[in-house]
């Protein structure tokens, strides 16, 4: 069963310990998340199926694949199976920090758009190998060279995590495809 959790380690945001990928579903069902970020409104860790069911079908899902090791394709394989059997009817963008997962998704589900997440400059070299449909750099990695490369490759930018109003305004003026933020109210500027 695929679950939706931003963090691998449960100590960061839940009332549990250990690693989410090491628990049985019966144990995950007992975990409450939001312990630190919204303690008055803690929630269960949802399954991907539950999130899909609760999301209107016209909404594009940006599903980030986490991994336990560089060649851990277990989540990507389960997601590919879910898509191929009709378990997801939404438009989908699958992203990962792992370039091998991006390649795997491009190979196993060529009809699905991919995004390569980057948090350090040395990760950028892989963009020329994996050829993602979208580039998801951490906002502070945006340089004139990166912007020029994306223009040359006609590569849409989905920038993260952008929380200030001036930075979001810059992203909008620059016609980035998407801005990932923890401050959704700033998107209305």
GROMACS .gro file of N, CA and C in nm, residues 36-120:
model
  255
   36UNK      N    1   0.417   1.862   1.517
   36UNK     CA    2   0.486   1.989   1.539
   36UNK      C    3   0.430   2.102   1.453
   37UNK      N    4   0.392   2.073   1.330
   37UNK     CA    5   0.346   2.180   1.240
   37UNK      C    6   0.202   2.223   1.265
   38UNK      N    7   0.118   2.131   1.307
   38UNK     CA    8  -0.021   2.167   1.340
   38UNK      C    9  -0.073   2.072   1.448
   39UNK      N   10  -0.022   2.091   1.572
   39UNK     CA   11  -0.054   1.999   1.681
   39UNK      C   12  -0.202   1.993   1.718
   40UNK      N   13  -0.277   2.099   1.688
   40UNK     CA   14  -0.420   2.098   1.720
   40UNK      C   15  -0.504   2.033   1.612
   41UNK      N   16  -0.440   1.993   1.503
   41UNK     CA   17  -0.513   1.933   1.392
   41UNK      C   18  -0.433   1.816   1.333
   42UNK      N   19  -0.391   1.725   1.419
   42UNK     CA   20  -0.315   1.610   1.371
   42UNK      C   21  -0.404   1.520   1.286
   43UNK      N   22  -0.343   1.455   1.190
   43UNK     CA   23  -0.416   1.372   1.094
   43UNK      C   24  -0.351   1.235   1.083
   44UNK      N   25  -0.429   1.141   1.029
   44UNK     CA   26  -0.373   1.011   0.994
   44UNK      C   27  -0.281   1.027   0.874
   45UNK      N   28  -0.188   0.935   0.857
   45UNK     CA   29  -0.108   0.932   0.734
   45UNK      C   30  -0.196   0.867   0.629
   46UNK      N   31  -0.232   0.940   0.524
   46UNK     CA   32  -0.326   0.885   0.426
   46UNK      C   33  -0.260   0.792   0.326
   47UNK      N   34  -0.339   0.703   0.272
   47UNK     CA   35  -0.291   0.621   0.161
   47UNK      C   36  -0.300   0.707   0.034
   48UNK      N   37  -0.221   0.672  -0.065
   48UNK     CA   38  -0.228   0.744  -0.192
   48UNK      C   39  -0.366   0.727  -0.253
   49UNK      N   40  -0.424   0.610  -0.241
   49UNK     CA   41  -0.559   0.586  -0.294
   49UNK      C   42  -0.661   0.680  -0.231
   50UNK      N   43  -0.650   0.704  -0.101
   50UNK     CA   44  -0.744   0.794  -0.033
   50UNK      C   45  -0.726   0.938  -0.080
   51UNK      N   46  -0.602   0.980  -0.101
   51UNK     CA   47  -0.576   1.115  -0.150
   51UNK      C   48  -0.631   1.131  -0.291
   52UNK      N   49  -0.610   1.031  -0.374
   52UNK     CA   50  -0.661   1.036  -0.512
   52UNK      C   51  -0.813   1.045  -0.511
   53UNK      N   52  -0.875   0.964  -0.428
   53UNK     CA   53  -1.022   0.963  -0.421
   53UNK      C   54  -1.077   1.098  -0.375
   54UNK      N   55  -1.005   1.167  -0.288
   54UNK     CA   56  -1.051   1.295  -0.233
   54UNK      C   57  -1.018   1.414  -0.323
   55UNK      N   58  -0.939   1.392  -0.427
   55UNK     CA   59  -0.896   1.500  -0.515
   55UNK      C   60  -0.977   1.500  -0.644
   56UNK      N   61  -1.033   1.615  -0.682
   56UNK     CA   62  -1.108   1.621  -0.809
   56UNK      C   63  -1.023   1.572  -0.926
   57UNK      N   64  -1.084   1.499  -1.018
   57UNK     CA   65  -1.009   1.430  -1.124
   57UNK      C   66  -0.940   1.523  -1.223
   58UNK      N   67  -0.976   1.651  -1.227
   58UNK     CA   68  -0.909   1.742  -1.319
   58UNK      C   69  -0.780   1.800  -1.261
   59UNK      N   70  -0.754   1.776  -1.134
   59UNK     CA   71  -0.634   1.829  -1.067
   59UNK      C   72  -0.514   1.741  -1.101
   60UNK      N   73  -0.406   1.806  -1.148
   60UNK     CA   74  -0.281   1.733  -1.175
   60UNK      C   75  -0.215   1.698  -1.042
   61UNK      N   76  -0.178   1.572  -1.029
   61UNK     CA   77  -0.109   1.525  -0.909
   61UNK      C   78   0.041   1.526  -0.934
   62UNK      N   79   0.116   1.591  -0.846
   62UNK     CA   80   0.262   1.586  -0.851
   62UNK      C   81   0.303   1.488  -0.742
   63UNK      N   82   0.334   1.367  -0.782
   63UNK     CA   83   0.366   1.261  -0.687
   63UNK      C   84   0.517   1.245  -0.680
   64UNK      N   85   0.573   1.275  -0.562
   64UNK     CA   86   0.717   1.259  -0.543
   64UNK      C   87   0.744   1.118  -0.491
   65UNK      N   88   0.834   1.049  -0.558
   65UNK     CA   89   0.872   0.914  -0.516
   65UNK      C   90   0.994   0.922  -0.426
   66UNK      N   91   0.977   0.873  -0.305
   66UNK     CA   92   1.087   0.861  -0.209
   66UNK      C   93   1.154   0.725  -0.232
   67UNK      N   94   1.273   0.708  -0.175
   67UNK     CA   95   1.346   0.583  -0.199
   67UNK      C   96   1.433   0.551  -0.079
   68UNK      N   97   1.460   0.422  -0.063
   68UNK     CA   98   1.540   0.373   0.049
   68UNK      C   99   1.687   0.359   0.010
   69UNK      N  100   1.714   0.355  -0.118
   69UNK     CA  101   1.850   0.343  -0.171
   69UNK      C  102   1.847   0.383  -0.317
   70UNK      N  103   1.962   0.411  -0.373
   70UNK     CA  104   1.967   0.465  -0.510
   70UNK      C  105   1.900   0.373  -0.612
   71UNK      N  106   1.902   0.243  -0.589
   71UNK     CA  107   1.837   0.150  -0.683
   71UNK      C  108   1.709   0.089  -0.626
   72UNK      N  109   1.646   0.160  -0.534
   72UNK     CA  110   1.518   0.115  -0.478
   72UNK      C  111   1.405   0.165  -0.568
   73UNK      N  112   1.353   0.075  -0.650
   73UNK     CA  113   1.245   0.108  -0.742
   73UNK      C  114   1.110   0.055  -0.695
   74UNK      N  115   1.101   0.010  -0.570
   74UNK     CA  116   0.978  -0.055  -0.522
   74UNK      C  117   0.858   0.039  -0.527
   75UNK      N  118   0.874   0.162  -0.483
   75UNK     CA  119   0.762   0.257  -0.487
   75UNK      C  120   0.728   0.293  -0.631
   76UNK      N  121   0.829   0.314  -0.713
   76UNK     CA  122   0.806   0.347  -0.855
   76UNK      C  123   0.732   0.232  -0.924
   77UNK      N  124   0.770   0.108  -0.893
   77UNK     CA  125   0.704  -0.007  -0.955
   77UNK      C  126   0.558  -0.017  -0.909
   78UNK      N  127   0.533   0.005  -0.780
   78UNK     CA  128   0.395   0.001  -0.729
   78UNK      C  129   0.311   0.112  -0.791
   79UNK      N  130   0.369   0.229  -0.806
   79UNK     CA  131   0.298   0.341  -0.867
   79UNK      C  132   0.271   0.314  -1.015
   80UNK      N  133   0.369   0.258  -1.084
   80UNK     CA  134   0.350   0.222  -1.226
   80UNK      C  135   0.235   0.124  -1.241
   81UNK      N  136   0.230   0.025  -1.154
   81UNK     CA  137   0.122  -0.073  -1.158
   81UNK      C  138  -0.013  -0.006  -1.133
   82UNK      N  139  -0.016   0.084  -1.037
   82UNK     CA  140  -0.140   0.155  -1.004
   82UNK      C  141  -0.189   0.237  -1.124
   83UNK      N  142  -0.097   0.303  -1.193
   83UNK     CA  143  -0.134   0.383  -1.310
   83UNK      C  144  -0.179   0.294  -1.425
   84UNK      N  145  -0.105   0.188  -1.450
   84UNK     CA  146  -0.136   0.099  -1.564
   84UNK      C  147  -0.269   0.026  -1.546
   85UNK      N  148  -0.309   0.003  -1.422
   85UNK     CA  149  -0.436  -0.069  -1.397
   85UNK      C  150  -0.553   0.027  -1.377
   86UNK      N  151  -0.531   0.155  -1.401
   86UNK     CA  152  -0.639   0.252  -1.391
   86UNK      C  153  -0.666   0.305  -1.253
   87UNK      N  154  -0.574   0.282  -1.159
   87UNK     CA  155  -0.592   0.329  -1.022
   87UNK      C  156  -0.578   0.480  -1.007
   88UNK      N  157  -0.524   0.545  -1.111
   88UNK     CA  158  -0.511   0.691  -1.110
   88UNK      C  159  -0.561   0.742  -1.244
   89UNK      N  160  -0.669   0.817  -1.242
   89UNK     CA  161  -0.723   0.873  -1.366
   89UNK      C  162  -0.685   1.020  -1.383
   90UNK      N  163  -0.625   1.077  -1.282
   90UNK     CA  164  -0.583   1.218  -1.285
   90UNK      C  165  -0.465   1.237  -1.380
   91UNK      N  166  -0.446   1.360  -1.428
   91UNK     CA  167  -0.317   1.389  -1.491
   91UNK      C  168  -0.210   1.378  -1.383
   92UNK      N  169  -0.095   1.321  -1.418
   92UNK     CA  170   0.007   1.292  -1.318
   92UNK      C  171   0.144   1.344  -1.363
   93UNK      N  172   0.218   1.396  -1.268
   93UNK     CA  173   0.359   1.429  -1.284
   93UNK      C  174   0.430   1.354  -1.174
   94UNK      N  175   0.524   1.268  -1.210
   94UNK     CA  176   0.598   1.192  -1.110
   94UNK      C  177   0.737   1.251  -1.100
   95UNK      N  178   0.775   1.286  -0.977
   95UNK     CA  179   0.905   1.348  -0.956
   95UNK      C  180   0.984   1.273  -0.850
   96UNK      N  181   1.117   1.293  -0.856
   96UNK     CA  182   1.204   1.231  -0.758
   96UNK      C  183   1.339   1.303  -0.755
   97UNK      N  184   1.406   1.294  -0.641
   97UNK     CA  185   1.543   1.341  -0.629
   97UNK      C  186   1.640   1.237  -0.687
   98UNK      N  187   1.592   1.117  -0.711
   98UNK     CA  188   1.675   1.007  -0.759
   98UNK      C  189   1.666   1.001  -0.912
   99UNK      N  190   1.776   1.032  -0.983
   99UNK     CA  191   1.771   1.031  -1.129
   99UNK      C  192   1.738   0.893  -1.187
  100UNK      N  193   1.776   0.787  -1.116
  100UNK     CA  194   1.746   0.653  -1.166
  100UNK      C  195   1.596   0.623  -1.160
  101UNK      N  196   1.529   0.679  -1.061
  101UNK     CA  197   1.383   0.663  -1.054
  101UNK      C  198   1.317   0.739  -1.169
  102UNK      N  199   1.367   0.859  -1.199
  102UNK     CA  200   1.312   0.935  -1.313
  102UNK      C  201   1.329   0.854  -1.441
  103UNK      N  202   1.446   0.795  -1.461
  103UNK     CA  203   1.468   0.709  -1.579
  103UNK      C  204   1.374   0.590  -1.579
  104UNK      N  205   1.359   0.526  -1.464
  104UNK     CA  206   1.271   0.410  -1.451
  104UNK      C  207   1.128   0.445  -1.490
  105UNK      N  208   1.078   0.558  -1.439
  105UNK     CA  209   0.941   0.600  -1.470
  105UNK      C  210   0.927   0.630  -1.619
  106UNK      N  211   1.026   0.698  -1.677
  106UNK     CA  212   1.021   0.729  -1.821
  106UNK      C  213   1.015   0.599  -1.903
  107UNK      N  214   1.082   0.496  -1.855
  107UNK     CA  215   1.086   0.368  -1.926
  107UNK      C  216   0.959   0.286  -1.903
  108UNK      N  217   0.914   0.280  -1.778
  108UNK     CA  218   0.800   0.194  -1.743
  108UNK      C  219   0.664   0.257  -1.774
  109UNK      N  220   0.653   0.388  -1.765
  109UNK     CA  221   0.526   0.457  -1.791
  109UNK      C  222   0.554   0.579  -1.879
  110UNK      N  223   0.589   0.556  -2.006
  110UNK     CA  224   0.629   0.668  -2.092
  110UNK      C  225   0.521   0.774  -2.113
  111UNK      N  226   0.397   0.740  -2.087
  111UNK     CA  227   0.288   0.837  -2.105
  111UNK      C  228   0.279   0.938  -1.991
  112UNK      N  229   0.351   0.915  -1.883
  112UNK     CA  230   0.345   1.001  -1.765
  112UNK      C  231   0.461   1.101  -1.767
  113UNK      N  232   0.430   1.225  -1.736
  113UNK     CA  233   0.534   1.329  -1.730
  113UNK      C  234   0.619   1.309  -1.605
  114UNK      N  235   0.747   1.345  -1.617
  114UNK     CA  236   0.841   1.329  -1.506
  114UNK      C  237   0.903   1.463  -1.468
  115UNK      N  238   0.944   1.471  -1.343
  115UNK     CA  239   1.015   1.588  -1.294
  115UNK      C  240   1.135   1.544  -1.213
  116UNK      N  241   1.247   1.611  -1.236
  116UNK     CA  242   1.369   1.580  -1.162
  116UNK      C  243   1.391   1.688  -1.056
  117UNK      N  244   1.386   1.647  -0.929
  117UNK     CA  245   1.407   1.736  -0.815
  117UNK      C  246   1.556   1.748  -0.785
  118UNK      N  247   1.601   1.872  -0.764
  118UNK     CA  248   1.744   1.897  -0.740
  118UNK      C  249   1.759   1.990  -0.620
  119UNK      N  250   1.848   1.951  -0.527
  119UNK     CA  251   1.872   2.035  -0.410
  119UNK      C  252   2.016   2.081  -0.396
  120UNK      N  253   2.106   2.030  -0.480
  120UNK     CA  254   2.246   2.073  -0.477
  120UNK      C  255   2.296   2.091  -0.620
   0.00000   0.00000   0.00000
